[in-house]
mmCIF file of C-alpha atoms in Angstrom:
data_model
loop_
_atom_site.group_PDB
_atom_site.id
_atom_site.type_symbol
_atom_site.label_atom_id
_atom_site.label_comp_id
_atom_site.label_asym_id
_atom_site.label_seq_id
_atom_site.Cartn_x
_atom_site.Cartn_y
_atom_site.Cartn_z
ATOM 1 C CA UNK A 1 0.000 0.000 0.000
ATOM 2 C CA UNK A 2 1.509 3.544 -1.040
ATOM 3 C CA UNK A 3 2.041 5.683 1.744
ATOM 4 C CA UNK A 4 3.010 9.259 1.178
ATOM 5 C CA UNK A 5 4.847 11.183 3.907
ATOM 6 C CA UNK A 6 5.823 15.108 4.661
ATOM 7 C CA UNK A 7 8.597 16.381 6.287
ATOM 8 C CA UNK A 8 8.654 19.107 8.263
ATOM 9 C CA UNK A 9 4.661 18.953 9.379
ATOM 10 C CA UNK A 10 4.902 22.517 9.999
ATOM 11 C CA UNK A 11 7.836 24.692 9.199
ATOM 12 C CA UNK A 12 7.871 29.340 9.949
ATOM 13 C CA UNK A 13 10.615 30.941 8.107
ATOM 14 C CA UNK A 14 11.040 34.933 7.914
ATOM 15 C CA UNK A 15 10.424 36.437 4.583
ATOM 16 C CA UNK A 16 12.895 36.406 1.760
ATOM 17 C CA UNK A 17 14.309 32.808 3.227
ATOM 18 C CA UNK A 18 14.851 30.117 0.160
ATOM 19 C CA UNK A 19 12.714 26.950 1.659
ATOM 20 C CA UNK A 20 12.584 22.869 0.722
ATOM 21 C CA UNK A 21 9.911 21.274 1.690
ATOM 22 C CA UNK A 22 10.396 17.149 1.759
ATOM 23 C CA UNK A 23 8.097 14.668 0.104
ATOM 24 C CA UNK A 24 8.961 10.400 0.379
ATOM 25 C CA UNK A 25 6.135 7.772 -1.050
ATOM 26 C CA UNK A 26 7.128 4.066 -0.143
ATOM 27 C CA UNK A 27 5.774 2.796 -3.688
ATOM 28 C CA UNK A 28 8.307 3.842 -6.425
ATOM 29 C CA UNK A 29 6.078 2.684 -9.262
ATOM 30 C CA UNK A 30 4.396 5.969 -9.716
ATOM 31 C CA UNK A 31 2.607 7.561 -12.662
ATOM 32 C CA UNK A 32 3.095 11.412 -11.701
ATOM 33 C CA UNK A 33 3.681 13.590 -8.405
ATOM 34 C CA UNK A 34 1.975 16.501 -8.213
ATOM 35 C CA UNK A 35 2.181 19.430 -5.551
ATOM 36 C CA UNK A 36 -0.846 21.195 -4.158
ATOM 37 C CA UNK A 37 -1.217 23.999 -1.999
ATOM 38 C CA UNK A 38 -4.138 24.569 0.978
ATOM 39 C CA UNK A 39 -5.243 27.917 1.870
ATOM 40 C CA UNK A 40 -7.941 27.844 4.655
ATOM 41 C CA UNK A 41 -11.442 28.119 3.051
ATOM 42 C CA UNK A 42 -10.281 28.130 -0.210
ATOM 43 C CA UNK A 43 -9.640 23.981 -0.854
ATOM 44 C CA UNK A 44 -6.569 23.063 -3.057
ATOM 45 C CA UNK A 45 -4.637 24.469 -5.886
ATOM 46 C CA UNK A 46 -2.352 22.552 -7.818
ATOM 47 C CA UNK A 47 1.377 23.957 -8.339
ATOM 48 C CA UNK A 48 3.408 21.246 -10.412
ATOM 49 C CA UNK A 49 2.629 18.166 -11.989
ATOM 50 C CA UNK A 50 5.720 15.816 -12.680
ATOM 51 C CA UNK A 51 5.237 12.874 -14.348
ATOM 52 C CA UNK A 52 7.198 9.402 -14.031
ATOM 53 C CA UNK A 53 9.894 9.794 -16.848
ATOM 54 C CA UNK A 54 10.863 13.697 -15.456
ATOM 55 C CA UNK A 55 13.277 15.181 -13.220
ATOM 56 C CA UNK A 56 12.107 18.629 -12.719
ATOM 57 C CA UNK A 57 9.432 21.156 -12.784
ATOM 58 C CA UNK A 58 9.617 24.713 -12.543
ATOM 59 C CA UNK A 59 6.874 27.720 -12.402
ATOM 60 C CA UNK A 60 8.009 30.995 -11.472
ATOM 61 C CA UNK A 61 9.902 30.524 -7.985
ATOM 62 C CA UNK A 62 8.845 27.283 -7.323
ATOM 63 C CA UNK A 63 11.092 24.303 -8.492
ATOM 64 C CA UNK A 64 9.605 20.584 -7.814
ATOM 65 C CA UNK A 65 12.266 17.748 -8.362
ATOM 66 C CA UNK A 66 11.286 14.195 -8.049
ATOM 67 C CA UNK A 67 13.688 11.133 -7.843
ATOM 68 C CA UNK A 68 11.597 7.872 -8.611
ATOM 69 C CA UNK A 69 13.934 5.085 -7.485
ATOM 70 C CA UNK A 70 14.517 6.896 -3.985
ATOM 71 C CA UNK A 71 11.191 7.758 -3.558
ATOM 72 C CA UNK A 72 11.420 11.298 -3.019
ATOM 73 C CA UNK A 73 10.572 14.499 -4.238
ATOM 74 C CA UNK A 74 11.158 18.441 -2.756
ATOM 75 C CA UNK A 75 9.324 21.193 -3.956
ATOM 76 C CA UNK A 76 12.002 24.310 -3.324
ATOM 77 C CA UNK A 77 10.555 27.987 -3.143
ATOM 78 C CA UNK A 78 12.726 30.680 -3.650
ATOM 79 C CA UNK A 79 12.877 34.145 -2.232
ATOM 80 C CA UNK A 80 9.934 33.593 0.116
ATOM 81 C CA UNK A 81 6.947 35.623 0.462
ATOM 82 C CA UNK A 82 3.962 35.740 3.421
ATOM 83 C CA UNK A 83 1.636 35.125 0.445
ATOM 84 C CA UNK A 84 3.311 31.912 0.331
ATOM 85 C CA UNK A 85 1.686 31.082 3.714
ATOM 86 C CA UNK A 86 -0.044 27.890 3.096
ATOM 87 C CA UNK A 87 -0.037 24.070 3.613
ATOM 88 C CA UNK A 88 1.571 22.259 0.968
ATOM 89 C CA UNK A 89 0.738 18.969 0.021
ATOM 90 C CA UNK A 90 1.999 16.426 -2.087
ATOM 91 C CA UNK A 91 0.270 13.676 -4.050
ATOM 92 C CA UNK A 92 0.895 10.826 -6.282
ATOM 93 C CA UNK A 93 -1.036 8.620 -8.793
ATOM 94 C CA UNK A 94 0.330 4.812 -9.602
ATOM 95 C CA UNK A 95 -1.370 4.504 -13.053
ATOM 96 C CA UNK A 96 -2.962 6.482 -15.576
ATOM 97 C CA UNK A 97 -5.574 7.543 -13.348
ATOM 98 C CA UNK A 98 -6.779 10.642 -11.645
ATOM 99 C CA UNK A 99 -6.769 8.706 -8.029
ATOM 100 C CA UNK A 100 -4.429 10.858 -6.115
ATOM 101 C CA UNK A 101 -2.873 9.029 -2.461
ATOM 102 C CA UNK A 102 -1.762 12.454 -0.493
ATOM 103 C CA UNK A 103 0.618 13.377 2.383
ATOM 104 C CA UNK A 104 -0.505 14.451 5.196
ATOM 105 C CA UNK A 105 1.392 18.206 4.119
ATOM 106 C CA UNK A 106 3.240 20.754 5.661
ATOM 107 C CA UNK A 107 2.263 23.874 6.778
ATOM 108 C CA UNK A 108 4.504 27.151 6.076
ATOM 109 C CA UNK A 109 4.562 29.994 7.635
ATOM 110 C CA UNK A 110 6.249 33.030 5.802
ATOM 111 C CA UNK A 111 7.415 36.016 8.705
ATOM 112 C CA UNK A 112 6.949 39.486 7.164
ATOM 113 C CA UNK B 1 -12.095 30.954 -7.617
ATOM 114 C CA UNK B 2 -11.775 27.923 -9.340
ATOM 115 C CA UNK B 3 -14.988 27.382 -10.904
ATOM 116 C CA UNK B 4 -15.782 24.288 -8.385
ATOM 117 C CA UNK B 5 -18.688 25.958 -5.696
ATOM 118 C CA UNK B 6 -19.729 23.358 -2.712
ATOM 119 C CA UNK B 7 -23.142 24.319 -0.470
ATOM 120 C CA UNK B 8 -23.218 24.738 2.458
ATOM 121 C CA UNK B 9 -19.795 25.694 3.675
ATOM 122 C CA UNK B 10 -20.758 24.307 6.948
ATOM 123 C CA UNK B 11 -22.761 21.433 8.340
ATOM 124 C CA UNK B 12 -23.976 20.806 11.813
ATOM 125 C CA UNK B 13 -26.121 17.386 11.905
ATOM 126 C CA UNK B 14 -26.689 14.672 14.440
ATOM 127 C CA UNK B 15 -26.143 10.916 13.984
ATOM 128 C CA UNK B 16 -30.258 10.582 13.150
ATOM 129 C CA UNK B 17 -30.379 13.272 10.324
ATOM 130 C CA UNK B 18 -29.998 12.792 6.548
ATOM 131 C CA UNK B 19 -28.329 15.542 4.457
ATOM 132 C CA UNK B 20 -26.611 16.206 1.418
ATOM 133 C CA UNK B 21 -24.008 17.833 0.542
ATOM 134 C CA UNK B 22 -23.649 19.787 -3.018
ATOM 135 C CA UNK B 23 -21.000 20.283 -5.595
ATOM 136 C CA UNK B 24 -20.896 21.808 -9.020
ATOM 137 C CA UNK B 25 -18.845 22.500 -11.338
ATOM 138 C CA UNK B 26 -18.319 25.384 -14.400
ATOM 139 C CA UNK B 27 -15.658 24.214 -15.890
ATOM 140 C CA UNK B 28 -17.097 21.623 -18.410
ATOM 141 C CA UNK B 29 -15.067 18.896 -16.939
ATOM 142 C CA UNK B 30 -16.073 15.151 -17.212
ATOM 143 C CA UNK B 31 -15.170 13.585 -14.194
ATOM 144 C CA UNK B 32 -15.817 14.607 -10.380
ATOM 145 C CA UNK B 33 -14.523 13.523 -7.046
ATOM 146 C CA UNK B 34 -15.523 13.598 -3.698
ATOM 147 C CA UNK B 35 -12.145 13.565 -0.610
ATOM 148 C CA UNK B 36 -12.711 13.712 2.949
ATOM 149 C CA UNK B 37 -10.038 15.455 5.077
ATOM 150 C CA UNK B 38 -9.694 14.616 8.554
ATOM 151 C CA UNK B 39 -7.795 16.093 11.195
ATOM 152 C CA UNK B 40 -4.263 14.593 11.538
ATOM 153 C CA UNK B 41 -4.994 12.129 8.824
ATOM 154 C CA UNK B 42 -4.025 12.780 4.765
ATOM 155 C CA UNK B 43 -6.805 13.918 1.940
ATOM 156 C CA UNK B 44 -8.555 10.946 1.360
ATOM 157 C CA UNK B 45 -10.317 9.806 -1.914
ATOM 158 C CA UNK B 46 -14.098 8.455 -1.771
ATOM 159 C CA UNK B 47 -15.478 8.523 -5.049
ATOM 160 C CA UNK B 48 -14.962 9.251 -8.891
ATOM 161 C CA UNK B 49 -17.399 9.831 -11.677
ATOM 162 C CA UNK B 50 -16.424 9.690 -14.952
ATOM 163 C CA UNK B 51 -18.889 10.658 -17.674
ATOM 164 C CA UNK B 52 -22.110 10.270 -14.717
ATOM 165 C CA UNK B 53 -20.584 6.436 -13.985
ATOM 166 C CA UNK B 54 -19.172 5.933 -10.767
ATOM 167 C CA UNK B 55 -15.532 4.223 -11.366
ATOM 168 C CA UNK B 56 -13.951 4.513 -7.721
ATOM 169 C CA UNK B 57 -15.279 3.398 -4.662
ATOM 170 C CA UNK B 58 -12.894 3.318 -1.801
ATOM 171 C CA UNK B 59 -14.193 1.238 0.577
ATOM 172 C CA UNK B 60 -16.623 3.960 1.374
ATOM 173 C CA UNK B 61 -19.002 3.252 4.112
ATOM 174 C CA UNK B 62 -22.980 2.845 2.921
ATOM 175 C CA UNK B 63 -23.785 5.938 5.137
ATOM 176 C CA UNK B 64 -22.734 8.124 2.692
ATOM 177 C CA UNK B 65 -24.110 7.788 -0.917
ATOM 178 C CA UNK B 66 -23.059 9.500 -4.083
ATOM 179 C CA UNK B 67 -25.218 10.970 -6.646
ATOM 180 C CA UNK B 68 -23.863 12.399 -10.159
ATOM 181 C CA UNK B 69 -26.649 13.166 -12.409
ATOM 182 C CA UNK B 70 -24.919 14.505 -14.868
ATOM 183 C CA UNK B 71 -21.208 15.993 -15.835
ATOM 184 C CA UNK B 72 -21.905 19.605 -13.509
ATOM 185 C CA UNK B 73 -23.262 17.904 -10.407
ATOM 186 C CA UNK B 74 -22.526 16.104 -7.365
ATOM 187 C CA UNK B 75 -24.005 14.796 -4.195
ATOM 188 C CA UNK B 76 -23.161 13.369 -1.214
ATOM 189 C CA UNK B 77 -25.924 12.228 0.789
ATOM 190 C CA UNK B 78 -25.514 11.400 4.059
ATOM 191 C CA UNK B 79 -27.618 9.260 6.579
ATOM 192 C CA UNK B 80 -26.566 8.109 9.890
ATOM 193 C CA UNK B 81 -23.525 9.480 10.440
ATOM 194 C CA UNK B 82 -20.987 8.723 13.189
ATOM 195 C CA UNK B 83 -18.842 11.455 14.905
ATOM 196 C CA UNK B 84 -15.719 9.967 13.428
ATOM 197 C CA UNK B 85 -17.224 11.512 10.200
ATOM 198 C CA UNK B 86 -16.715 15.118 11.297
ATOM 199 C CA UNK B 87 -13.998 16.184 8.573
ATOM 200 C CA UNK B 88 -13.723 18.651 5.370
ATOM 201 C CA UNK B 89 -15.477 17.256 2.218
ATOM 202 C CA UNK B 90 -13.804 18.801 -0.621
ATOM 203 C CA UNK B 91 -14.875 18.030 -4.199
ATOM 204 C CA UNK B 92 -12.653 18.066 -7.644
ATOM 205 C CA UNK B 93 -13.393 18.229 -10.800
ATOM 206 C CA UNK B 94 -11.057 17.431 -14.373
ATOM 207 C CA UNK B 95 -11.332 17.567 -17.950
ATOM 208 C CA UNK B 96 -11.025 13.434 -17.314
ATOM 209 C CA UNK B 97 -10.782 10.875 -15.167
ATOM 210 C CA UNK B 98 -8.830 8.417 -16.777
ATOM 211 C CA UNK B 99 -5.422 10.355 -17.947
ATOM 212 C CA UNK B 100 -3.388 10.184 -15.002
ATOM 213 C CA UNK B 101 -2.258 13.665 -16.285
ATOM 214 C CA UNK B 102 -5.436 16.134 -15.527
ATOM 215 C CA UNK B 103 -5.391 18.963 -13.191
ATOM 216 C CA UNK B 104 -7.921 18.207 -10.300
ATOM 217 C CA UNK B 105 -9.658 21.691 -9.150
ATOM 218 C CA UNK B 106 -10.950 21.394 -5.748
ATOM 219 C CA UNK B 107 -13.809 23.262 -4.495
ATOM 220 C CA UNK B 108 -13.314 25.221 -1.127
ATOM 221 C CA UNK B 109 -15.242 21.968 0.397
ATOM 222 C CA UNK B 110 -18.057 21.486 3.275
ATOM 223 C CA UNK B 111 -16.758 21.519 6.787
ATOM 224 C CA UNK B 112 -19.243 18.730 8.645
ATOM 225 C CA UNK B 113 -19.809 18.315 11.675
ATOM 226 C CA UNK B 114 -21.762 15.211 13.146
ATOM 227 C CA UNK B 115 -23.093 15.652 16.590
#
């Protein structure tokens, strides 16, 4: 059974800090990783889809890297912002399906 | 906004009531979802519907019972609850369900709480 875990589960950094956040799944036979973000009353937003065969994805100052055969993947966010605030999740899919299996996330604070 | 609306935003009910829970979606996607989100405990999948036809069950418990009655709508009915139910309902929607590649849009979700 895939299991999906986040490290830190909670993680304040003062503004302008570069950040990783940790992601490990115990199944490497994934079809993609995505990254999601949780603002409170708002549900999820998704920030980077990577699928099986790639290494990297970037958009704007977020980079998420993903190493199958470990298991892992970090989602790295540059120059942080409070806007950033947030919990991030992470979520993966073992076939071509939609059925996510999600950590249980971190959540960032951002210090003005 | 991301064109996924869920009513109500909150839910008080005891263990003897039935309600439902609403989702829709403006986004002319095919396939929706329904997750529960407990405290302490990861986003959790329940259903899919994928053109109206339910193609995921996980292990759901008969108290709760899906409707999709067509490609913009979907319930979640609920009878009977248990406390241990009290969670976040959030519900997706994406252009498919099959691709493995879609972007899932969540709706800000239904915060339930079961007496």
């Amino acid at each position: 059974k895939q299991e999906v875990t986040q490290i830190p589960a909670a993680l304040s950094v003062p503004e302008g800090e570069n950040l990783v956040l940790n992601c490990s799944f115990t199944d490497s036979a994934i079809y993609n990783l995505q990254w999601f973000r949780q603002d409170p009353g708002k549900g999820l937003t998704s920030l980077l889809l990577i699928q099986s065969s790639q290494r990297e994805q970037t958009s704007g100052r977020l980079n998420a890297s993903l190493d199958k055969s470990s298991g892992r993947s970090t989602l790295y966010i540059a120059a942080s912002q409070p806007g950033d605030s947030a919990t991030y999740l992470c979520a993966v899919t073992r076939s071509a399906t939609n059925k996510l299996i999600f950590g249980t996330g971190t959540l960032l604070a951002v210090q003005p | 906004e991301t064109g996924v609306t869920q009513t109500p935003r909150h839910l008080v009910m005891g263990m003897t009531n039935k309600k439902s829970l609403k989702c829709e979606q403006h986004l002319g996607h095919n396939a929706m979802y329904w997750y529960k989100q407990s405290a302490k405990k990861p986003l959790e999948l329940m259903f899919v519907y994928n053109f109206k036809e339910q193609t995921e069950n996980n292990s759901v418990p008969s108290r709760f019972s899906p409707e999709c009655p067509n490609s913009s709508h979907l319930f979640l009915h609920l009878h009977t609850l248990q406390p241990e139910d009290s969670a976040l309902y959030l519900c997706a929607s994406s252009l498919i369900g099959t691709s493995g590649t879609d972007t899932q849009y969540f709706g800000p979700g239904t915060r339930l709480t079961v007496l």
